[in-house]
XYZ file of N, CA and C in Angstrom:
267
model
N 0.831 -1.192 0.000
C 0.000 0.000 0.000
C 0.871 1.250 0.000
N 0.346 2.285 -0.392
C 1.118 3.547 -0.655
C 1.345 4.302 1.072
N 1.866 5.070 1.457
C 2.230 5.817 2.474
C 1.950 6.552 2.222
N 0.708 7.632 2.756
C 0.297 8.991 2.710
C 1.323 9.471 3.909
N 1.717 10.747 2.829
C 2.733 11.753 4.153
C 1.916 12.952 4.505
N 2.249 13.575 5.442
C 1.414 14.488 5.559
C 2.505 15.504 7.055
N 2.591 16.586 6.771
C 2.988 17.604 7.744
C 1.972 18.438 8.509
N 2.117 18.284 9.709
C 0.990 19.332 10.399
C 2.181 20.777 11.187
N 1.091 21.903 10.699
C 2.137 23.112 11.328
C 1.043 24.109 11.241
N 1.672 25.092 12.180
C 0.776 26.010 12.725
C 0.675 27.288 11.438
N -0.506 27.871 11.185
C -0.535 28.953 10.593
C 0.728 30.009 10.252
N 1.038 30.012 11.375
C 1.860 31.304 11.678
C 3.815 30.947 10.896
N 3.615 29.588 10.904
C 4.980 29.009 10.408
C 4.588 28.998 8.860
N 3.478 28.697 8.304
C 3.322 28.633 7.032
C 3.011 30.086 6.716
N 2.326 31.065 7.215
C 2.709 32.332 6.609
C 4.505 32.777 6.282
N 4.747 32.213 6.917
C 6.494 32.933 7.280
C 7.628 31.649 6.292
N 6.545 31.017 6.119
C 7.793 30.054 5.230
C 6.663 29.584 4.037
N 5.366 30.463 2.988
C 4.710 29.473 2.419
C 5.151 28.954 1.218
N 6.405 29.748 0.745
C 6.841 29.161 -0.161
C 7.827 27.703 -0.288
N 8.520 27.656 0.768
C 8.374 26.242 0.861
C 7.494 24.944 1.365
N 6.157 25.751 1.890
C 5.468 24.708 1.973
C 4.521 24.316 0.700
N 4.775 25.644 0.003
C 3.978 25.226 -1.222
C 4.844 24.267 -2.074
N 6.119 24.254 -1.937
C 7.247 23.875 -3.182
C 7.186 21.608 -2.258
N 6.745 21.797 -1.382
C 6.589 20.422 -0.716
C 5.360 19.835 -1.279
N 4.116 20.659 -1.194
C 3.063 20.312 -1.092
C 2.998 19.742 -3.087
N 4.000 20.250 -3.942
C 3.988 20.351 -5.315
C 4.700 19.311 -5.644
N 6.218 19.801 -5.228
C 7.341 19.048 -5.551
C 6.961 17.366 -4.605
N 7.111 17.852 -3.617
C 7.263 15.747 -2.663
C 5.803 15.347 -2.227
N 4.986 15.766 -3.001
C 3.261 15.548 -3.012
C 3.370 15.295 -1.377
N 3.495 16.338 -0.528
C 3.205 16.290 0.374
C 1.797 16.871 0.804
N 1.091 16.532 1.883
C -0.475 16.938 2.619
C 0.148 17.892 3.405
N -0.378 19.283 3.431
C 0.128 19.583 4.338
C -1.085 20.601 5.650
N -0.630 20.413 6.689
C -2.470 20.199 7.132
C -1.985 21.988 8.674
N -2.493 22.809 7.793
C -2.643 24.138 8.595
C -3.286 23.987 9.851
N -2.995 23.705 11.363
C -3.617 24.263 12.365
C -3.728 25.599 12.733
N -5.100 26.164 13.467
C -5.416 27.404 13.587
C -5.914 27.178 15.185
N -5.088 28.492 15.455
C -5.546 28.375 17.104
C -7.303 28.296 17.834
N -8.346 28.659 16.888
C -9.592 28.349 17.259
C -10.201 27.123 16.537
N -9.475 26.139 16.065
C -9.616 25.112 14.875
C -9.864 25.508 13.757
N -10.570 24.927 12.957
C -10.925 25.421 11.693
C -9.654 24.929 10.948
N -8.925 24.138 10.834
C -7.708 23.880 10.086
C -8.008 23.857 8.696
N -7.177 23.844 7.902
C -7.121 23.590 6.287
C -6.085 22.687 6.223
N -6.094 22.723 4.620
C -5.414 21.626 4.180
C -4.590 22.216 2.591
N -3.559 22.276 2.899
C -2.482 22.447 1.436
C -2.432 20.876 0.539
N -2.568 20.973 -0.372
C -2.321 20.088 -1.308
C -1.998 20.757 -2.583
N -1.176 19.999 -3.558
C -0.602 20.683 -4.810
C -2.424 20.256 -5.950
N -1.842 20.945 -7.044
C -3.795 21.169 -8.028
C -3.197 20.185 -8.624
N -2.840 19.115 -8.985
C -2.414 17.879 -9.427
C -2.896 16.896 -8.368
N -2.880 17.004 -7.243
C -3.434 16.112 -6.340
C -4.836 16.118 -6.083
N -5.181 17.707 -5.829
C -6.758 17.736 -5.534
C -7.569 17.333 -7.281
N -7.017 17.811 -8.280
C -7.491 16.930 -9.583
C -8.019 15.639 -9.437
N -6.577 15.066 -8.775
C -6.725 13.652 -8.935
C -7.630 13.077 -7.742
N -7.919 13.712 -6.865
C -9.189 13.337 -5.577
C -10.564 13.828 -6.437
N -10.176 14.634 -6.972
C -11.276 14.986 -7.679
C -12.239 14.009 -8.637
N -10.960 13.155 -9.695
C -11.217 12.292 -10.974
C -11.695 10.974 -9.795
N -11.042 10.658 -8.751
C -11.489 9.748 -7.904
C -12.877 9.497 -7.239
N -13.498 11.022 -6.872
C -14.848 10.707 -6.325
C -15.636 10.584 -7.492
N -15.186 11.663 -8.889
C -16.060 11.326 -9.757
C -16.352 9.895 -10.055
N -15.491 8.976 -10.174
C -15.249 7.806 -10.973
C -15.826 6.847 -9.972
N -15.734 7.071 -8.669
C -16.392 6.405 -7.827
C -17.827 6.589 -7.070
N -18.062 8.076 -7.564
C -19.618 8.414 -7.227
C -20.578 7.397 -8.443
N -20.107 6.795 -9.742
C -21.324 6.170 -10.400
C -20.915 4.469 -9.765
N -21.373 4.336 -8.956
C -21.232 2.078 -8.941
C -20.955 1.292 -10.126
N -21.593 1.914 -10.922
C -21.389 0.564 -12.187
C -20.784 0.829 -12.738
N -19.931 2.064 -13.101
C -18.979 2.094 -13.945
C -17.444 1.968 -13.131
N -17.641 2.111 -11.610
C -16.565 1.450 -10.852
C -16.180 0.291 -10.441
N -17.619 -0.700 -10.484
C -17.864 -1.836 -10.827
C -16.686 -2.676 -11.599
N -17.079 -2.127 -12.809
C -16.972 -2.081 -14.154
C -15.207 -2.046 -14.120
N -14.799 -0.777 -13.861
C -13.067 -0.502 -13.571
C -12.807 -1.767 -12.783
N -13.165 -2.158 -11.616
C -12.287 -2.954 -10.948
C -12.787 -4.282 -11.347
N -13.806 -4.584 -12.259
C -13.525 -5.877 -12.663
C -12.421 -6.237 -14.202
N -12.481 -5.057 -14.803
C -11.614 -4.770 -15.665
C -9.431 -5.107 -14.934
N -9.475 -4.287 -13.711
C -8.054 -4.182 -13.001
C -7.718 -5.904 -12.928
N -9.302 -6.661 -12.395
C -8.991 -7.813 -11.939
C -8.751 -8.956 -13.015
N -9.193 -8.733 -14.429
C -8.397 -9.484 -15.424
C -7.336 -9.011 -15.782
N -6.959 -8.304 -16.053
C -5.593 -7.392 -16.137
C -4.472 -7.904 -14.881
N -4.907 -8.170 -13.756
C -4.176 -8.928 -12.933
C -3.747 -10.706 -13.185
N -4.831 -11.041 -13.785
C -4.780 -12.228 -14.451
C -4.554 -12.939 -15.556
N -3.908 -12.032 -16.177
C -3.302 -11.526 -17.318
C -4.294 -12.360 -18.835
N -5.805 -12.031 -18.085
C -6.350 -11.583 -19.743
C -6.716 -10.390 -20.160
N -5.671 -8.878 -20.074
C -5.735 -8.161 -21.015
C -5.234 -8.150 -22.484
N -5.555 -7.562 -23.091
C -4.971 -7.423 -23.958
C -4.334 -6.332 -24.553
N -3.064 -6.007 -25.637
C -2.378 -5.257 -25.604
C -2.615 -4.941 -27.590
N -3.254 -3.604 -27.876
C -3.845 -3.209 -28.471
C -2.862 -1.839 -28.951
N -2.833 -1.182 -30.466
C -1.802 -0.021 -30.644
C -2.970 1.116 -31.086
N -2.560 1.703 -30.847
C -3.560 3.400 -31.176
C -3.279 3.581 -32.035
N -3.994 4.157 -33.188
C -4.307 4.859 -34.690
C -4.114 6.129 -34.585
N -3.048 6.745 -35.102
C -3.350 8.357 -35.112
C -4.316 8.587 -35.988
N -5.183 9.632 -36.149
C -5.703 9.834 -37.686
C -5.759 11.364 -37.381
């Protein structure tokens, strides 16, 4: 399984340093999770990541076409896919 990383730090350190927390959150797909002294925290993530949470709930908000994907992954594991070349036109 993959290792989600994730940094927790206070507001006041990410105002004063956000450019490297942005260059983490981009560059080493790091989470990076803003505490605020009355709560309310946020959350840094690079727009390549939240995309891809994004393409994820989509793809998993319809059942049958996720269905569908993971019975697809599970021949592909069993090696009856098949290997097919693209047509430019």
């Amino acid at each position: 399984k993959e290792v989600i990383s994730m940094i927790a730090t206070n507001y006041s350190d990410v105002r004063q340093n956000f450019k490297e927390y942005c260059d983490k959150a981009t560059y080493d797909f790091e989470t990076i999770i803003v505490t605020r002294e009355r709560g309310e925290n946020v959350v840094i993530i690079s727009e390549s990541e939240y995309n891809n949470l994004l393409e994820n709930l989509y793809v998993r908000s319809n059942p049958e076409y996720y269905n569908e994907l993971l019975q697809s992954i599970e021949q592909l594991k069993k090696g009856r896919g098949k290997k097919r070349e693209l047509l430019d036109e």
